Amino acid sequence: MKIEFDKGVKDYLLKKDMKSFHIDHGLQGCCGVSGICELKVTKGVPETGSYRKFHVDGFDIYVNNMLKFKDDTMKIVFSSYLFSKKLAVDGYDYSE
């Protein structure tokens, strides 16, 4: 799998001391609706579960085996809401 970083993400990860992180399912909800898939980026090595490990540009990235990506490419990006920003993942294949 190919893993790409959006502009500024690597610097952000280094600033937050996130040399190891994992990508996993998360669920978000709004106005009483839940079940919308959101991928979570969490610092550290996962404690349980089945993950594929990738070493990219000095970062150890653990990706949940259940996650599938379009063109086998995942991009780590920023997601902004009002005045806050957080890490997010782009390229998830919702058709699976």
Protein backbone atom coordinates (compact mmCIF):
# COMPACT_ATOMS: atom_id res chain seq x y z
CA MET A 1 0.00 0.00 0.00
CA LYS A 2 1.15 3.52 -0.78
CA ILE A 3 0.97 6.07 2.06
CA GLU A 4 1.18 9.79 1.31
CA PHE A 5 1.31 12.84 3.58
CA ASP A 6 -0.46 16.11 2.87
CA LYS A 7 1.58 19.31 3.11
CA GLY A 8 2.57 20.10 6.70
CA VAL A 9 1.46 16.76 8.17
CA LYS A 10 4.98 15.38 8.74
CA ASP A 11 6.01 18.52 10.61
CA TYR A 12 2.84 18.33 12.70
CA LEU A 13 3.50 14.66 13.56
CA LEU A 14 7.07 15.44 14.63
CA LYS A 15 5.92 18.41 16.71
CA LYS A 16 3.39 16.14 18.51
CA ASP A 17 6.05 13.40 18.95
CA MET A 18 4.01 10.93 16.89
CA LYS A 19 6.74 8.75 15.37
CA SER A 20 4.39 5.76 15.80
CA PHE A 21 0.64 5.94 15.24
CA HIS A 22 -2.24 3.77 14.15
CA ILE A 23 -5.18 4.17 11.80
CA ASP A 24 -8.46 2.58 12.82
CA HIS A 25 -12.24 2.75 12.40
CA GLY A 26 -14.14 5.31 14.35
CA LEU A 27 -17.80 6.23 14.32
CA GLN A 28 -19.11 9.73 14.43
CA GLY A 29 -22.63 10.92 14.75
CA CYS A 30 -24.57 14.12 14.42
CA CYS A 31 -28.09 15.06 15.38
CA GLY A 32 -28.94 11.55 16.55
CA VAL A 33 -27.44 9.81 13.52
CA SER A 34 -24.52 7.49 14.12
CA GLY A 35 -22.58 4.97 12.13
CA ILE A 36 -20.80 7.31 9.74
CA CYS A 37 -17.33 5.89 9.24
CA GLU A 38 -14.49 8.15 10.24
CA LEU A 39 -10.91 6.92 10.37
CA LYS A 40 -9.04 7.84 13.54
CA VAL A 41 -5.33 8.61 13.77
CA THR A 42 -4.09 7.75 17.27
CA LYS A 43 -0.62 8.15 18.74
CA GLY A 44 1.27 5.00 19.68
CA VAL A 45 1.28 1.32 18.86
CA PRO A 46 -2.13 -0.42 18.99
CA GLU A 47 -2.66 -2.63 22.03
CA THR A 48 -4.89 -5.22 20.37
CA GLY A 49 -6.24 -6.09 16.96
CA SER A 50 -4.81 -7.04 13.62
CA TYR A 51 -2.74 -4.40 11.85
CA ARG A 52 -0.36 -4.05 8.94
CA LYS A 53 2.80 -2.13 9.80
CA PHE A 54 4.36 0.33 7.38
CA HIS A 55 7.56 2.32 7.86
CA VAL A 56 7.32 5.53 5.82
CA ASP A 57 9.69 8.52 6.04
CA GLY A 58 10.75 7.60 9.59
CA PHE A 59 7.22 6.96 10.88
CA ASP A 60 5.80 3.59 12.01
CA ILE A 61 2.22 3.44 10.79
CA TYR A 62 -0.12 0.64 11.85
CA VAL A 63 -3.22 0.26 9.64
CA ASN A 64 -6.17 -1.91 10.69
CA ASN A 65 -6.43 -4.94 8.38
CA MET A 66 -10.14 -4.27 7.85
CA LEU A 67 -9.50 -0.93 6.12
CA LYS A 68 -9.47 -0.81 2.32
CA PHE A 69 -8.34 2.15 0.23
CA LYS A 70 -9.04 3.26 -3.32
CA ASP A 71 -6.13 2.45 -5.64
CA ASP A 72 -4.41 0.97 -2.55
CA THR A 73 -3.39 4.52 -1.57
CA MET A 74 -3.96 6.24 1.77
CA LYS A 75 -3.28 9.93 2.34
CA ILE A 76 -2.88 11.45 5.79
CA VAL A 77 -4.38 14.95 5.77
CA PHE A 78 -5.66 17.68 8.06
CA SER A 79 -9.35 17.97 8.80
CA SER A 80 -10.38 21.46 9.91
CA TYR A 81 -13.51 22.52 11.71
CA LEU A 82 -13.89 26.15 12.72
CA PHE A 83 -10.61 26.96 14.47
CA SER A 84 -9.39 23.45 15.22
CA LYS A 85 -7.59 20.95 13.07
CA LYS A 86 -6.93 17.28 13.49
CA LEU A 87 -5.37 14.48 11.50
CA ALA A 88 -7.60 12.55 9.15
CA VAL A 89 -7.26 9.92 6.44
CA ASP A 90 -8.30 10.30 2.82
CA GLY A 91 -8.85 7.57 0.26
CA TYR A 92 -11.04 5.15 2.23
CA ASP A 93 -12.99 2.82 -0.06
CA TYR A 94 -16.61 3.09 1.07
CA SER A 95 -17.79 0.62 -1.58
CA GLU A 96 -16.53 -2.38 0.42
